[in-house]
mmCIF file of C-alpha atoms in Angstrom:
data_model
loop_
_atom_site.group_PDB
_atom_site.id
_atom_site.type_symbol
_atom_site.label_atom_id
_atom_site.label_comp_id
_atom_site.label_asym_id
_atom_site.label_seq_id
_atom_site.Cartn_x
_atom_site.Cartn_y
_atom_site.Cartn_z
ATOM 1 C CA UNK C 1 -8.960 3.058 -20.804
ATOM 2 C CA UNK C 2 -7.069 2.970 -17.136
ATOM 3 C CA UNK C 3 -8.187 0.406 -14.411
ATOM 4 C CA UNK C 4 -7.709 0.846 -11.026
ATOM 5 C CA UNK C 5 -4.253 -1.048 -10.040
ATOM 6 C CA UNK C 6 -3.404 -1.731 -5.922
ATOM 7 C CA UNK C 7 -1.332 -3.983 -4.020
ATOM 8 C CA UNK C 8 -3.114 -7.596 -2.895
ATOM 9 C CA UNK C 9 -3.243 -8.442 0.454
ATOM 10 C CA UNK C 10 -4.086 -12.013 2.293
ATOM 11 C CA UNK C 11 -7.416 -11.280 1.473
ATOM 12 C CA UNK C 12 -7.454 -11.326 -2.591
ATOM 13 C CA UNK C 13 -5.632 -14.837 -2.268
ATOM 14 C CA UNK C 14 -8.799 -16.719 -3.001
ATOM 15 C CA UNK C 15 -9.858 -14.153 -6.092
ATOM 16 C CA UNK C 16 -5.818 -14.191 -7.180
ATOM 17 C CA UNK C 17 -6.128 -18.500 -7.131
ATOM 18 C CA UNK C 18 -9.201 -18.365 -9.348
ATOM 19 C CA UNK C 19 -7.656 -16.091 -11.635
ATOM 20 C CA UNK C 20 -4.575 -17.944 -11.805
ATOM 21 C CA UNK C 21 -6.709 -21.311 -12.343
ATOM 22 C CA UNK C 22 -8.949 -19.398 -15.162
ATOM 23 C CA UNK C 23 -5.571 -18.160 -17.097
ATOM 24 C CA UNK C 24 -3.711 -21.636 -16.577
ATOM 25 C CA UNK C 25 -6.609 -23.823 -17.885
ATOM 26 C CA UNK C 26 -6.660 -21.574 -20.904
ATOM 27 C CA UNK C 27 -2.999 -20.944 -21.759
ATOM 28 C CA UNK C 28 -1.480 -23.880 -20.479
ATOM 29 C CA UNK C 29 -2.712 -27.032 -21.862
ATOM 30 C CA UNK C 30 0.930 -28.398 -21.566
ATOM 31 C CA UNK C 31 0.875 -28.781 -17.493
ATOM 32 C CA UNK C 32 -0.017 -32.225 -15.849
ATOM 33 C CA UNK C 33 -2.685 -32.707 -13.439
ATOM 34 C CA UNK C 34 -0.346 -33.018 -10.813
ATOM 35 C CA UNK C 35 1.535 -29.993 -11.449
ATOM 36 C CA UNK C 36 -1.046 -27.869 -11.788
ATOM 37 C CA UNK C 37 -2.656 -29.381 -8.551
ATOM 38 C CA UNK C 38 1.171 -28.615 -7.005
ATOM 39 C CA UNK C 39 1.048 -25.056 -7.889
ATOM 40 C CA UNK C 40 -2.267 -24.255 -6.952
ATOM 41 C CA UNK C 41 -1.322 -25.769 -3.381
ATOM 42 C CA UNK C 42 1.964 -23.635 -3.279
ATOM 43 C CA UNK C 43 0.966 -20.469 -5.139
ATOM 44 C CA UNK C 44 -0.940 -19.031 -1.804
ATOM 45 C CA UNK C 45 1.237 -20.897 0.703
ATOM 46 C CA UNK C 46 5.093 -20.167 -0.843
ATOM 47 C CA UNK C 47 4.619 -17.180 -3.604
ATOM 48 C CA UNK C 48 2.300 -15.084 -2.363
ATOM 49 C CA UNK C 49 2.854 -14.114 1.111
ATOM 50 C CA UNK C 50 6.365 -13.348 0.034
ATOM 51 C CA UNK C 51 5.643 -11.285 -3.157
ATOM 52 C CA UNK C 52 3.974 -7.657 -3.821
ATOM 53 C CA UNK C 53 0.989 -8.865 -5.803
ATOM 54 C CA UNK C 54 -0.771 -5.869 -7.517
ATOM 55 C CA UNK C 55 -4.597 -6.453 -8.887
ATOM 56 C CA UNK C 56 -5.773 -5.103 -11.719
ATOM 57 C CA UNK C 57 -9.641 -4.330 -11.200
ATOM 58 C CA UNK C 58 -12.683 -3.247 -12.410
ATOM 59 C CA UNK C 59 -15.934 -1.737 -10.292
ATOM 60 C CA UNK C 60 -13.520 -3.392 -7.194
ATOM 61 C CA UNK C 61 -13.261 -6.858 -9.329
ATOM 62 C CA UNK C 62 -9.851 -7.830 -9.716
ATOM 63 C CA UNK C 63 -9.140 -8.825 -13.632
ATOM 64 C CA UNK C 64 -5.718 -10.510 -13.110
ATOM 65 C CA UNK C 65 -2.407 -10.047 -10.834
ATOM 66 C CA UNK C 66 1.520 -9.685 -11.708
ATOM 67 C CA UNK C 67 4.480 -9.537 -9.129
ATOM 68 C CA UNK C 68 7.912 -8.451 -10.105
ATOM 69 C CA UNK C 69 10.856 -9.185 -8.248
ATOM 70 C CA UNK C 70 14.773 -7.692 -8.879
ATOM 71 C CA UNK C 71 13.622 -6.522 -12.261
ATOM 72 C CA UNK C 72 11.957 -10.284 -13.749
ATOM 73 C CA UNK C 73 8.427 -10.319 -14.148
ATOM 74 C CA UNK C 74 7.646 -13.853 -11.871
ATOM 75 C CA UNK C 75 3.965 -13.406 -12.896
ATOM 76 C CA UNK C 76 1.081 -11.816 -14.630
ATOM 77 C CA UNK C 77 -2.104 -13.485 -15.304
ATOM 78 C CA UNK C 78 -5.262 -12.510 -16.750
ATOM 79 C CA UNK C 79 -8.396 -14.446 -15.661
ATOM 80 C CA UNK C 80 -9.487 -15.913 -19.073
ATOM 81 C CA UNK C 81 -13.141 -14.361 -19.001
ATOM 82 C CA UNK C 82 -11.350 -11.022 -19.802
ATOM 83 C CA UNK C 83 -8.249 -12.382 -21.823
ATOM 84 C CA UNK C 84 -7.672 -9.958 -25.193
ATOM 85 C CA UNK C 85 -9.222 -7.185 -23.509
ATOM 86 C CA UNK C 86 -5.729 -4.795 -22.840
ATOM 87 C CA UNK C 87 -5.910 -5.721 -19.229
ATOM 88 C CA UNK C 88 -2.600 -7.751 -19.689
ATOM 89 C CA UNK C 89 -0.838 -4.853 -21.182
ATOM 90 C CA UNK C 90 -1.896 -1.659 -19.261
ATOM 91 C CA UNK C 91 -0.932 -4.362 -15.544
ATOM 92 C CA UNK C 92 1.981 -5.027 -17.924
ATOM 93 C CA UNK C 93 2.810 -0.588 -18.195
ATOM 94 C CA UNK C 94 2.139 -0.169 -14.544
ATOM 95 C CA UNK C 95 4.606 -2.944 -13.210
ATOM 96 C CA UNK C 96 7.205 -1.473 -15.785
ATOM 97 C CA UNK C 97 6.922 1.967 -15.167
ATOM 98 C CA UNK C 98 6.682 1.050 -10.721
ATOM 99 C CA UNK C 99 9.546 -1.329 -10.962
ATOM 100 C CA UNK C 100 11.288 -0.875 -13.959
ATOM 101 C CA UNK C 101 11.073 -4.983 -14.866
ATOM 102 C CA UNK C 102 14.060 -5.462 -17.545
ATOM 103 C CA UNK C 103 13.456 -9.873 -17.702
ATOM 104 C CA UNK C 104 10.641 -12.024 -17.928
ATOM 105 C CA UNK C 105 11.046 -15.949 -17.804
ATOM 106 C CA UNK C 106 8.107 -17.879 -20.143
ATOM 107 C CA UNK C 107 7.513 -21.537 -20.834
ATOM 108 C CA UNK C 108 8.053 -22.502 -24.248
ATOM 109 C CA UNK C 109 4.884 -24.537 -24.711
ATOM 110 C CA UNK C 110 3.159 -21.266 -24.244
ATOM 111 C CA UNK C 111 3.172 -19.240 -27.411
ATOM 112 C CA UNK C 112 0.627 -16.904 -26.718
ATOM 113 C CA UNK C 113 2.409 -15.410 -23.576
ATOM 114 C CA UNK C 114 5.660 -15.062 -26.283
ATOM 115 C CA UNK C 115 4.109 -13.643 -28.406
ATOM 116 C CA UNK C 116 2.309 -11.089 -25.923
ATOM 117 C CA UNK C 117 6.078 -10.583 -24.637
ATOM 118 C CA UNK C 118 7.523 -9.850 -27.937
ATOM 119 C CA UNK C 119 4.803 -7.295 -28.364
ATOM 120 C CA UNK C 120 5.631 -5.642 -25.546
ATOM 121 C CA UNK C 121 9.098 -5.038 -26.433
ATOM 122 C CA UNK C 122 11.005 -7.849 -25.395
ATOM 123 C CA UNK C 123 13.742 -10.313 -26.982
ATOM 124 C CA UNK C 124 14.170 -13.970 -26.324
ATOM 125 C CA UNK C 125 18.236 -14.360 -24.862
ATOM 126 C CA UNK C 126 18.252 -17.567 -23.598
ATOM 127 C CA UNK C 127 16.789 -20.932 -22.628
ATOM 128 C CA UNK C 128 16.644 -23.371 -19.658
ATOM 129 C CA UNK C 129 15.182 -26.699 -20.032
ATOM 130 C CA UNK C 130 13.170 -27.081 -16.470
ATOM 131 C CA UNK C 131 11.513 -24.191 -14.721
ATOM 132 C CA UNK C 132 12.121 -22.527 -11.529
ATOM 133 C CA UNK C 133 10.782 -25.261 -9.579
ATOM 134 C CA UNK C 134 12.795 -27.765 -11.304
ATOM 135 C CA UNK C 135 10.037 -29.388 -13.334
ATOM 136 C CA UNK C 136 10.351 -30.375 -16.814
ATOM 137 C CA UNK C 137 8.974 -27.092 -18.478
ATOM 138 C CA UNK C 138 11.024 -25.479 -21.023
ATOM 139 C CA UNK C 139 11.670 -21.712 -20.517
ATOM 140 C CA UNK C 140 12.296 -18.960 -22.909
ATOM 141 C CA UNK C 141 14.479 -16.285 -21.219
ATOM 142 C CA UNK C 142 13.286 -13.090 -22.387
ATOM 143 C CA UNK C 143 14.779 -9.272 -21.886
ATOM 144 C CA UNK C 144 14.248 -5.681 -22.638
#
């Protein structure tokens, strides 16, 4: 079954956050309060504005968001409601096929989204022990 996929604008940001909020609370149990509190602050104010979001949707309901920049996946998300459902992997086809994504960074204390990688085709290559921000959250380093 295909969903409708478009670019976000300012706009979504509210429907992206509660997605985002939906898929960390469920896949993220690892994250302090604080952090999570951090990204949700700098998600709409630092990422977005300087990303191309695209929304996967249904009957104009957006289902979850990804952004790809030079060729690494930064982020997909599902909003949990609709978690299991293929919505991860057709947003998952599009971004490949639009940008042709080769890399994918994913925190270790998250085995689901590993696992969901490694079905999709990908290989674990390396490992960094803090994330992009600098916090202490182990990623997997993951490639086509």
């Amino acid at each position: 079954m295909s969903h409708p996929i478009r670019l976000a604008n300012a706009e979504d940001y509210p429907r992206i956050m509660e997605i985002w909020e939906s898929a960390v609370k469920a896949t993220h149990d690892f994250l302090a309060e604080e952090d999570f509190n951090y990204f949700k602050e700098a998600i709409p104010r630092d990422y977005l504005p300087n990303l191309e979001v695209y929304l996967i949707t249904e009957n104009d309901d957006a289902k979850g968001f990804a952004s790809v920049v030079d060729g690494n996946l930064e982020m997909l998300f599902i909003h949990n409601d609709t978690r299991g459902k293929g919505y991860g992997k057709e947003l998952y086809q599009f971004m490949k096929e639009k940008t042709g994504l080769t890399k994918v960074d994913v925190n270790e204390q998250n085995p689901q989204a590993i696992g969901f990688y490694e079905k999709m085709g990908f290989k674990k290559v390396g490992r960094s022990e803090k994330d992009g921000s600098g916090k202490d959250y182990p990623l997997i380093h993951m490639s086509l």
